[in-house]
mmCIF file of C-alpha atoms and ligand atoms in Angstrom:
data_model
loop_
_atom_site.group_PDB
_atom_site.id
_atom_site.type_symbol
_atom_site.label_atom_id
_atom_site.label_comp_id
_atom_site.label_asym_id
_atom_site.label_seq_id
_atom_site.Cartn_x
_atom_site.Cartn_y
_atom_site.Cartn_z
ATOM 1 C CA MET A 1 13.669 17.953 -4.394
ATOM 2 C CA ILE A 2 13.801 14.212 -3.679
ATOM 3 C CA GLU A 3 10.592 12.761 -2.199
ATOM 4 C CA LYS A 4 10.483 9.485 -0.236
ATOM 5 C CA SER A 5 7.807 6.949 -1.186
ATOM 6 C CA TYR A 6 7.521 4.733 1.902
ATOM 7 C CA ALA A 7 6.385 1.123 2.176
ATOM 8 C CA LYS A 8 3.518 0.059 4.453
ATOM 9 C CA VAL A 9 2.660 -3.033 6.453
ATOM 10 C CA ASN A 10 -0.768 -4.214 7.553
ATOM 11 C CA ILE A 11 -0.601 -4.796 11.326
ATOM 12 C CA PHE A 12 -3.869 -6.665 10.952
ATOM 13 C CA LEU A 13 -6.107 -7.249 7.917
ATOM 14 C CA LYS A 14 -9.625 -8.585 8.381
ATOM 15 C CA ILE A 15 -12.295 -8.926 5.686
ATOM 16 C CA ALA A 16 -15.541 -7.097 6.525
ATOM 17 C CA GLY A 17 -17.675 -7.912 3.471
ATOM 18 C CA LEU A 18 -17.978 -7.914 -0.306
ATOM 19 C CA ARG A 19 -18.462 -5.029 -2.724
ATOM 20 C CA GLY A 20 -18.892 -6.506 -6.243
ATOM 21 C CA ASN A 21 -15.649 -8.252 -7.171
ATOM 22 C CA TYR A 22 -13.811 -6.561 -4.322
ATOM 23 C CA HIS A 23 -13.492 -7.315 -0.619
ATOM 24 C CA GLU A 24 -14.142 -4.665 1.998
ATOM 25 C CA LEU A 25 -11.509 -4.781 4.678
ATOM 26 C CA VAL A 26 -10.618 -3.348 8.061
ATOM 27 C CA SER A 27 -6.904 -2.947 8.565
ATOM 28 C CA ARG A 28 -4.220 -0.973 10.460
ATOM 29 C CA PHE A 29 -1.760 0.445 7.987
ATOM 30 C CA VAL A 30 1.622 1.552 9.335
ATOM 31 C CA LYS A 31 4.262 3.484 7.412
ATOM 32 C CA VAL A 32 7.697 1.786 7.287
ATOM 33 C CA TYR A 33 10.288 4.547 7.703
ATOM 34 C CA ASN A 34 13.318 2.379 6.915
ATOM 35 C CA LEU A 35 12.094 1.172 3.488
ATOM 36 C CA TYR A 36 11.290 3.635 0.698
ATOM 37 C CA ASP A 37 11.636 4.445 -2.974
ATOM 38 C CA THR A 38 12.745 7.938 -3.983
ATOM 39 C CA ILE A 39 11.012 10.082 -6.610
ATOM 40 C CA ILE A 40 12.359 13.216 -8.318
ATOM 41 C CA PHE A 41 11.039 15.451 -11.121
ATOM 42 C CA GLU A 42 14.065 16.274 -13.275
ATOM 43 C CA LYS A 43 14.146 19.074 -15.887
ATOM 44 C CA SER A 44 14.303 17.550 -19.367
ATOM 45 C CA LYS A 45 12.516 18.344 -22.640
ATOM 46 C CA VAL A 46 10.518 15.265 -23.756
ATOM 47 C CA ASP A 47 7.789 14.585 -26.325
ATOM 48 C CA SER A 48 5.726 12.371 -24.004
ATOM 49 C CA PHE A 49 5.341 11.449 -20.325
ATOM 50 C CA THR A 50 8.567 9.742 -19.206
ATOM 51 C CA VAL A 51 9.271 7.608 -16.115
ATOM 52 C CA ILE A 52 12.745 6.240 -15.516
ATOM 53 C CA GLY A 53 13.182 3.468 -12.947
ATOM 54 C CA ASN A 54 13.708 -0.244 -12.413
ATOM 55 C CA PHE A 55 10.176 -1.658 -12.885
ATOM 56 C CA SER A 56 8.975 -5.122 -13.911
ATOM 57 C CA CYS A 57 6.066 -3.628 -15.904
ATOM 58 C CA THR A 58 5.497 -1.549 -19.025
ATOM 59 C CA LEU A 59 4.810 2.209 -18.790
ATOM 60 C CA GLU A 60 1.092 1.589 -19.401
ATOM 61 C CA LYS A 61 0.881 -0.699 -16.345
ATOM 62 C CA ASN A 62 2.886 1.630 -14.133
ATOM 63 C CA THR A 63 0.854 3.134 -11.278
ATOM 64 C CA ILE A 64 2.689 6.423 -11.786
ATOM 65 C CA TYR A 65 1.560 6.571 -15.411
ATOM 66 C CA LYS A 66 -2.001 5.685 -14.313
ATOM 67 C CA ALA A 67 -1.820 8.538 -11.793
ATOM 68 C CA TYR A 68 -0.581 10.891 -14.543
ATOM 69 C CA LEU A 69 -3.533 9.943 -16.785
ATOM 70 C CA GLU A 70 -5.912 10.822 -13.923
ATOM 71 C CA ILE A 71 -4.317 14.185 -13.046
ATOM 72 C CA LYS A 72 -3.216 15.505 -16.462
ATOM 73 C CA ARG A 73 -6.635 17.123 -16.986
ATOM 74 C CA PHE A 74 -5.685 19.836 -14.487
ATOM 75 C CA SER A 75 -4.156 22.995 -15.912
ATOM 76 C CA GLY A 76 -0.436 23.042 -16.511
ATOM 77 C CA VAL A 77 0.218 19.360 -15.799
ATOM 78 C CA GLU A 78 0.687 18.193 -19.402
ATOM 79 C CA GLU A 79 2.960 21.178 -20.122
ATOM 80 C CA PHE A 80 4.968 20.438 -16.953
ATOM 81 C CA PHE A 81 5.708 16.875 -18.095
ATOM 82 C CA LYS A 82 6.864 18.105 -21.499
ATOM 83 C CA ASN A 83 9.685 19.787 -19.558
ATOM 84 C CA HIS A 84 10.278 17.250 -16.751
ATOM 85 C CA ILE A 85 10.786 13.504 -16.438
ATOM 86 C CA VAL A 86 10.008 11.317 -13.409
ATOM 87 C CA LYS A 87 12.995 9.426 -11.975
ATOM 88 C CA ILE A 88 12.456 6.688 -9.405
ATOM 89 C CA GLU A 89 14.931 4.729 -7.358
ATOM 90 C CA LYS A 90 13.084 1.486 -6.512
ATOM 91 C CA ASN A 91 13.966 -0.160 -3.193
ATOM 92 C CA ILE A 92 10.555 -1.572 -2.187
ATOM 93 C CA PRO A 93 10.281 -5.144 -3.508
ATOM 94 C CA GLU A 94 7.313 -5.757 -5.838
ATOM 95 C CA PHE A 95 4.541 -8.312 -5.166
ATOM 96 C CA ALA A 96 5.551 -8.040 -1.537
ATOM 97 C CA GLY A 97 2.442 -6.776 0.256
ATOM 98 C CA LEU A 98 4.280 -3.511 0.954
ATOM 99 C CA GLY A 99 2.217 -1.245 -1.317
ATOM 100 C CA GLY A 100 5.158 -0.074 -3.424
ATOM 101 C CA GLY A 101 3.163 0.758 -6.519
ATOM 102 C CA SER A 102 0.394 2.439 -4.532
ATOM 103 C CA SER A 103 2.906 4.479 -2.545
ATOM 104 C CA ASN A 104 4.570 5.693 -5.757
ATOM 105 C CA ALA A 105 1.223 6.760 -7.243
ATOM 106 C CA ALA A 106 0.244 8.691 -4.092
ATOM 107 C CA VAL A 107 3.564 10.504 -3.720
ATOM 108 C CA PHE A 108 3.467 11.358 -7.432
ATOM 109 C CA LEU A 109 -0.034 12.887 -7.049
ATOM 110 C CA ASN A 110 1.028 14.879 -3.974
ATOM 111 C CA MET A 111 4.133 16.141 -5.832
ATOM 112 C CA VAL A 112 2.187 17.181 -8.962
ATOM 113 C CA ASN A 113 -0.313 19.014 -6.759
ATOM 114 C CA ASN A 114 2.554 21.005 -5.204
ATOM 115 C CA TYR A 115 4.757 21.553 -8.282
ATOM 116 C CA CYS A 116 1.838 22.617 -10.495
ATOM 117 C CA ASN A 117 0.053 24.540 -7.701
ATOM 118 C CA LEU A 118 -3.220 22.706 -8.330
ATOM 119 C CA GLY A 119 -4.594 23.628 -4.900
ATOM 120 C CA LEU A 120 -6.219 20.188 -4.414
ATOM 121 C CA ASN A 121 -6.775 19.013 -0.820
ATOM 122 C CA LYS A 122 -6.057 15.509 0.523
ATOM 123 C CA ASP A 123 -9.678 14.409 0.031
ATOM 124 C CA ASN A 124 -9.618 15.544 -3.628
ATOM 125 C CA LEU A 125 -6.307 13.730 -4.204
ATOM 126 C CA SER A 126 -7.533 10.602 -2.400
ATOM 127 C CA LYS A 127 -10.606 10.456 -4.680
ATOM 128 C CA ILE A 128 -8.254 10.502 -7.661
ATOM 129 C CA GLY A 129 -5.914 7.963 -6.016
ATOM 130 C CA GLU A 130 -8.554 5.372 -5.192
ATOM 131 C CA LYS A 131 -9.087 4.810 -8.939
ATOM 132 C CA ILE A 132 -5.470 3.589 -9.169
ATOM 133 C CA GLY A 133 -5.332 1.165 -6.234
ATOM 134 C CA ALA A 134 -6.958 0.361 -2.900
ATOM 135 C CA ASP A 135 -3.862 1.365 -0.909
ATOM 136 C CA VAL A 136 -3.308 4.729 -2.620
ATOM 137 C CA PRO A 137 -5.552 6.786 -0.279
ATOM 138 C CA PHE A 138 -3.506 5.698 2.778
ATOM 139 C CA PHE A 139 -0.347 7.050 1.149
ATOM 140 C CA ILE A 140 -2.059 10.270 0.023
ATOM 141 C CA TYR A 141 -2.897 11.200 3.644
ATOM 142 C CA ASP A 142 0.638 10.172 4.666
ATOM 143 C CA TYR A 143 -0.200 9.232 8.307
ATOM 144 C CA ASP A 144 2.287 7.154 10.362
ATOM 145 C CA SER A 145 -0.533 4.822 11.429
ATOM 146 C CA ALA A 146 -4.121 4.676 10.175
ATOM 147 C CA ASN A 147 -7.284 2.620 10.473
ATOM 148 C CA VAL A 148 -8.307 1.791 6.910
ATOM 149 C CA SER A 149 -11.676 0.405 5.816
ATOM 150 C CA GLY A 150 -14.002 0.196 2.841
ATOM 151 C CA ILE A 151 -11.834 -0.825 -0.108
ATOM 152 C CA GLY A 152 -9.051 1.337 1.270
ATOM 153 C CA GLU A 153 -10.816 4.651 0.637
ATOM 154 C CA ILE A 154 -11.727 5.298 4.309
ATOM 155 C CA VAL A 155 -8.520 6.374 6.083
ATOM 156 C CA GLU A 156 -8.616 7.490 9.748
ATOM 157 C CA LYS A 157 -5.441 8.683 11.480
ATOM 158 C CA PHE A 158 -4.456 6.523 14.471
ATOM 159 C CA ASP A 159 -2.272 8.136 17.149
ATOM 160 C CA GLU A 160 0.482 5.874 18.511
ATOM 161 C CA ASP A 161 4.284 5.871 18.861
ATOM 162 C CA ILE A 162 6.206 5.421 15.633
ATOM 163 C CA LEU A 163 7.002 1.722 15.268
ATOM 164 C CA ASP A 164 10.398 0.220 14.385
ATOM 165 C CA ILE A 165 9.330 -2.335 11.796
ATOM 166 C CA GLU A 166 11.665 -5.085 10.572
ATOM 167 C CA ILE A 167 10.722 -6.684 7.235
ATOM 168 C CA PHE A 168 11.730 -9.948 5.583
ATOM 169 C CA THR A 169 10.585 -10.577 1.997
ATOM 170 C CA PRO A 170 11.115 -14.131 0.719
ATOM 171 C CA LYS A 171 11.616 -14.577 -3.040
ATOM 172 C CA ILE A 172 7.945 -15.503 -3.564
ATOM 173 C CA GLU A 173 5.879 -13.193 -5.761
ATOM 174 C CA CYS A 174 2.337 -13.267 -4.339
ATOM 175 C CA ASN A 175 -0.520 -12.666 -6.775
ATOM 176 C CA THR A 176 -3.015 -10.490 -4.858
ATOM 177 C CA GLY A 177 -5.974 -11.363 -7.114
ATOM 178 C CA GLU A 178 -5.361 -15.111 -6.775
ATOM 179 C CA ILE A 179 -5.137 -14.861 -2.996
ATOM 180 C CA PHE A 180 -8.406 -12.922 -2.676
ATOM 181 C CA LYS A 181 -10.039 -15.462 -5.024
ATOM 182 C CA ILE A 182 -8.966 -18.458 -2.872
ATOM 183 C CA PHE A 183 -9.993 -16.559 0.268
ATOM 184 C CA ARG A 184 -13.453 -16.003 -1.175
ATOM 185 C CA GLU A 185 -13.799 -19.649 -2.317
ATOM 186 C CA SER A 186 -12.359 -21.538 0.642
ATOM 187 C CA PHE A 187 -11.600 -19.305 3.611
ATOM 188 C CA TYR A 188 -14.377 -16.734 3.558
ATOM 189 C CA LYS A 189 -15.324 -15.110 6.869
ATOM 190 C CA GLU A 190 -16.320 -11.585 7.944
ATOM 191 C CA ILE A 191 -15.307 -9.660 11.013
ATOM 192 C CA SER A 192 -18.263 -8.124 12.900
ATOM 193 C CA TYR A 193 -18.676 -4.352 13.090
ATOM 194 C CA GLU A 194 -18.279 -4.507 16.916
ATOM 195 C CA ASP A 195 -15.033 -6.500 16.712
ATOM 196 C CA SER A 196 -13.598 -4.181 14.071
ATOM 197 C CA LYS A 197 -14.384 -1.130 16.256
ATOM 198 C CA LYS A 198 -12.568 -2.784 19.204
ATOM 199 C CA LEU A 199 -9.489 -3.462 17.044
ATOM 200 C CA PHE A 200 -9.439 0.114 15.749
ATOM 201 C CA LEU A 201 -9.144 1.391 19.344
ATOM 202 C CA GLN A 202 -6.120 -0.759 20.279
ATOM 203 C CA SER A 203 -2.456 0.120 19.693
ATOM 204 C CA SER A 204 -0.614 -1.928 17.058
ATOM 205 C CA LYS A 205 1.690 -3.435 19.718
ATOM 206 C CA ASP A 206 -1.272 -4.541 21.864
ATOM 207 C CA ILE A 207 -3.021 -6.063 18.860
ATOM 208 C CA LEU A 208 0.044 -8.087 17.845
ATOM 209 C CA SER A 209 0.573 -9.307 21.426
ATOM 210 C CA ASN A 210 -2.912 -10.913 21.258
ATOM 211 C CA PHE A 211 -2.787 -12.233 17.678
ATOM 212 C CA ASP A 212 -0.784 -14.842 15.811
ATOM 213 C CA ILE A 213 0.114 -14.656 12.113
ATOM 214 C CA LYS A 214 -3.093 -16.445 11.083
ATOM 215 C CA SER A 215 -5.572 -14.498 13.237
ATOM 216 C CA ALA A 216 -3.958 -11.137 12.407
ATOM 217 C CA ASN A 217 -4.287 -11.437 8.627
ATOM 218 C CA ASP A 218 -7.202 -13.203 6.899
ATOM 219 C CA LEU A 219 -5.109 -13.460 3.720
ATOM 220 C CA TYR A 220 -2.300 -15.505 5.291
ATOM 221 C CA GLU A 221 -3.987 -18.914 5.078
ATOM 222 C CA PRO A 222 -5.175 -18.488 1.468
ATOM 223 C CA ALA A 223 -1.710 -17.193 0.536
ATOM 224 C CA LYS A 224 -0.090 -20.223 2.217
ATOM 225 C CA SER A 225 -2.473 -22.569 0.382
ATOM 226 C CA ILE A 226 -1.155 -21.184 -2.942
ATOM 227 C CA TYR A 227 2.463 -20.716 -1.855
ATOM 228 C CA PRO A 228 3.103 -23.461 0.784
ATOM 229 C CA SER A 229 6.769 -22.443 1.143
ATOM 230 C CA LEU A 230 5.587 -19.298 2.953
ATOM 231 C CA GLU A 231 5.295 -21.518 6.042
ATOM 232 C CA ASN A 232 9.099 -21.883 6.152
ATOM 233 C CA PHE A 233 9.366 -18.184 6.996
ATOM 234 C CA ALA A 234 6.517 -17.873 9.495
ATOM 235 C CA ASN A 235 8.781 -17.668 12.542
ATOM 236 C CA LYS A 236 7.457 -16.888 16.012
ATOM 237 C CA GLY A 237 6.770 -13.199 16.530
ATOM 238 C CA TRP A 238 6.583 -12.483 12.796
ATOM 239 C CA PHE A 239 3.427 -11.407 10.961
ATOM 240 C CA PHE A 240 2.263 -11.279 7.321
ATOM 241 C CA SER A 241 1.699 -8.014 5.444
ATOM 242 C CA GLY A 242 -1.219 -7.533 3.040
ATOM 243 C CA SER A 243 -1.347 -10.279 0.414
ATOM 244 C CA GLY A 244 2.356 -10.965 0.982
ATOM 245 C CA SER A 245 4.951 -12.246 0.561
ATOM 246 C CA SER A 246 6.561 -10.008 3.222
ATOM 247 C CA PHE A 247 6.790 -10.902 6.912
ATOM 248 C CA PHE A 248 7.375 -8.244 9.531
ATOM 249 C CA ARG A 249 7.852 -7.774 13.269
ATOM 250 C CA ILE A 250 7.930 -4.767 15.602
ATOM 251 C CA ASN A 251 11.298 -4.188 17.275
ATOM 252 C CA ASN A 252 10.389 -1.312 19.677
ATOM 253 C CA GLY A 253 11.181 -2.124 23.273
ATOM 254 C CA LYS A 254 12.428 -5.620 22.480
HETATM 255 C C1 SUD B 1 -4.044 -6.588 -0.223
HETATM 256 C C2 SUD B 1 -3.752 -5.125 -0.010
HETATM 257 C C3 SUD B 1 -3.972 -4.760 1.455
HETATM 258 O O1 SUD B 1 -3.318 -3.560 1.764
HETATM 259 O O2 SUD B 1 -2.414 -4.731 -0.328
HETATM 260 P P1 SUD B 1 -1.150 -5.456 -0.950
HETATM 261 O O3 SUD B 1 -1.095 -6.883 -0.513
HETATM 262 O O4 SUD B 1 -1.298 -5.330 -2.429
HETATM 263 O O5 SUD B 1 0.004 -4.675 -0.422
HETATM 264 C C4 SUD B 1 -4.632 -4.249 -0.903
HETATM 265 O O6 SUD B 1 -6.001 -4.418 -0.537
HETATM 266 C C5 SUD B 1 -4.457 -4.554 -2.382
HETATM 267 O O7 SUD B 1 -5.189 -3.583 -3.073
HETATM 268 P P2 SUD B 1 -4.750 -3.244 -4.576
HETATM 269 O O8 SUD B 1 -3.298 -2.876 -4.618
HETATM 270 O O9 SUD B 1 -5.735 -2.310 -5.149
HETATM 271 O O10 SUD B 1 -4.919 -4.672 -5.211
HETATM 272 P P3 SUD B 1 -4.602 -5.057 -6.704
HETATM 273 O O11 SUD B 1 -3.296 -5.801 -6.731
HETATM 274 O O12 SUD B 1 -4.799 -3.909 -7.645
HETATM 275 O O13 SUD B 1 -5.846 -6.059 -6.862
HETATM 276 C C6 SUD B 1 -5.707 -7.266 -7.550
HETATM 277 C C7 SUD B 1 -7.039 -7.980 -7.365
HETATM 278 O O14 SUD B 1 -7.203 -8.316 -5.966
HETATM 279 C C8 SUD B 1 -8.594 -8.300 -5.633
HETATM 280 N N1 SUD B 1 -8.838 -7.350 -4.525
HETATM 281 C C9 SUD B 1 -7.976 -6.329 -4.268
HETATM 282 C C10 SUD B 1 -8.251 -5.490 -3.195
HETATM 283 C C11 SUD B 1 -9.410 -5.707 -2.423
HETATM 284 N N2 SUD B 1 -9.707 -4.909 -1.366
HETATM 285 N N3 SUD B 1 -10.258 -6.728 -2.729
HETATM 286 C C12 SUD B 1 -9.988 -7.567 -3.762
HETATM 287 O O15 SUD B 1 -10.761 -8.512 -4.022
HETATM 288 C C13 SUD B 1 -9.332 -7.869 -6.897
HETATM 289 O O16 SUD B 1 -9.734 -9.042 -7.587
HETATM 290 C C14 SUD B 1 -8.257 -7.150 -7.687
HETATM 291 O O17 SUD B 1 -8.516 -7.157 -9.085
HETATM 292 N N1 ADP B 2 5.478 2.127 -9.570
HETATM 293 C C1 ADP B 2 5.411 0.798 -9.372
HETATM 294 N N2 ADP B 2 6.194 0.205 -8.431
HETATM 295 C C2 ADP B 2 6.105 -1.148 -8.222
HETATM 296 N N3 ADP B 2 5.288 -1.991 -8.898
HETATM 297 C C3 ADP B 2 4.500 -1.424 -9.827
HETATM 298 C C4 ADP B 2 4.516 -0.023 -10.114
HETATM 299 N N4 ADP B 2 3.611 0.231 -11.078
HETATM 300 C C5 ADP B 2 3.040 -0.941 -11.397
HETATM 301 N N5 ADP B 2 3.566 -1.946 -10.671
HETATM 302 C C6 ADP B 2 3.144 -3.350 -10.767
HETATM 303 O O1 ADP B 2 2.335 -3.640 -9.608
HETATM 304 C C7 ADP B 2 2.603 -4.977 -9.158
HETATM 305 C C8 ADP B 2 3.250 -4.937 -7.775
HETATM 306 O O2 ADP B 2 2.717 -3.856 -7.078
HETATM 307 P P1 ADP B 2 3.331 -3.497 -5.642
HETATM 308 O O3 ADP B 2 2.489 -2.383 -5.120
HETATM 309 O O4 ADP B 2 4.801 -3.302 -5.728
HETATM 310 O O5 ADP B 2 3.065 -4.836 -4.873
HETATM 311 P P2 ADP B 2 2.379 -5.004 -3.465
HETATM 312 O O6 ADP B 2 1.196 -4.052 -3.425
HETATM 313 O O7 ADP B 2 2.023 -6.445 -3.431
HETATM 314 O O8 ADP B 2 3.437 -4.633 -2.479
HETATM 315 C C9 ADP B 2 3.568 -5.569 -10.160
HETATM 316 O O9 ADP B 2 2.789 -6.154 -11.190
HETATM 317 C C10 ADP B 2 4.278 -4.347 -10.703
HETATM 318 O O10 ADP B 2 4.805 -4.595 -11.994
#
C-alpha cells in the first residue's frame, strides 16, 4: 500500500514567545495536496532497519530512522523491520520550509501503528512525533488546515475549503536554526494572545488578503537578511513558507 507524505505551507507564522532555545509560534498549517513524497513498506529480509530513497543525509540523521528508534520499543516493530524495508520516493524539496522530513516521520509512525496493530491513538503518536521535529504533530493528525501553537505540539483542526496552493522553491537552502537565531538577535517581536486568537478565527484566504509577505511570516525578514537573493522571488501575491526558501500563493477563485 503506497502512502502519500504531503508537504505543508505556513499561511502565517508569528512568534509568540520563547521556550529555552526554542521559539513558541502561532501558525496556520495547510496541507499541500499537489506535492508529496510516497512511502511503501516492501517485503524483504534484512539484518537492520533499511530506508531506500534519495536523501541528502545519512541514515542516522533521517527523520524516518529517528521515528523508528522512538517506536521500535513497541511489540512486533523490530521483527517487522527485519522482514520489510522502507522505500521513499522524494518529491518534496529539502530545506524548503515545506516540512518534508517531518511529514515523512509522521506518515511512517502512522503506518507502523497500522501495520503492527499497535493500537496507539493520534495523541499517543503525536507525543512520540514531537521528539523528532516541531512539525511532526501536524502531520500525525493529518488535517487539511490546522491552527498550530506551542512548539508545534498543539494542533487544532481548522475548518475551511481545501486550498489550491501553488509553490515555487528557489535553489536556496535555508538553514532553519540560523534564521531563528537572527530573528532572536535582530528581529525579535511577539504576537499578543488576543491577536493570535483573532488570526486563528479567520480563513486562510482572508488572512492573506490582509497581510503581505513580511507581516504574514516573522521569519521572512531574518531569512532575507541571510539570503538577500530571496527578495528576487518575492513577487506580489506570493508568501513565504516556514523558514523557507519556498514561496506560495493560493489559486482558488483567481
Ligand atoms: C520553521 C518551521 C515552521 O513550520 O518549519 P520549516 O521551516 O522547517 O518547514 C518549524 O518550526 C521548524 O521546526 P523543526 O523542523 O523542528 O526545526 P529544525 O530544523 O529541527 O530546527 C532547527 C533549529 O531551529 C530552531 N527552532 C526550530 C523550531 C522552533 N519552533 N524554534 C526554534 O528556535 C532551533 O534552534 C532548532 O535547533
Ligand atoms: N526524510 C527526510 N526527508 C527530507 N529531509 C530529511 C529527511 N530526514 C532528514 N532530513 C534532513 O532534514 C533537513 C531538511 O528537512 P526538511 O523537512 O526537508 O526541510 P524543511 O522542514 O525546511 O522543509 C535536511 O538536513 C535533510 O537532510
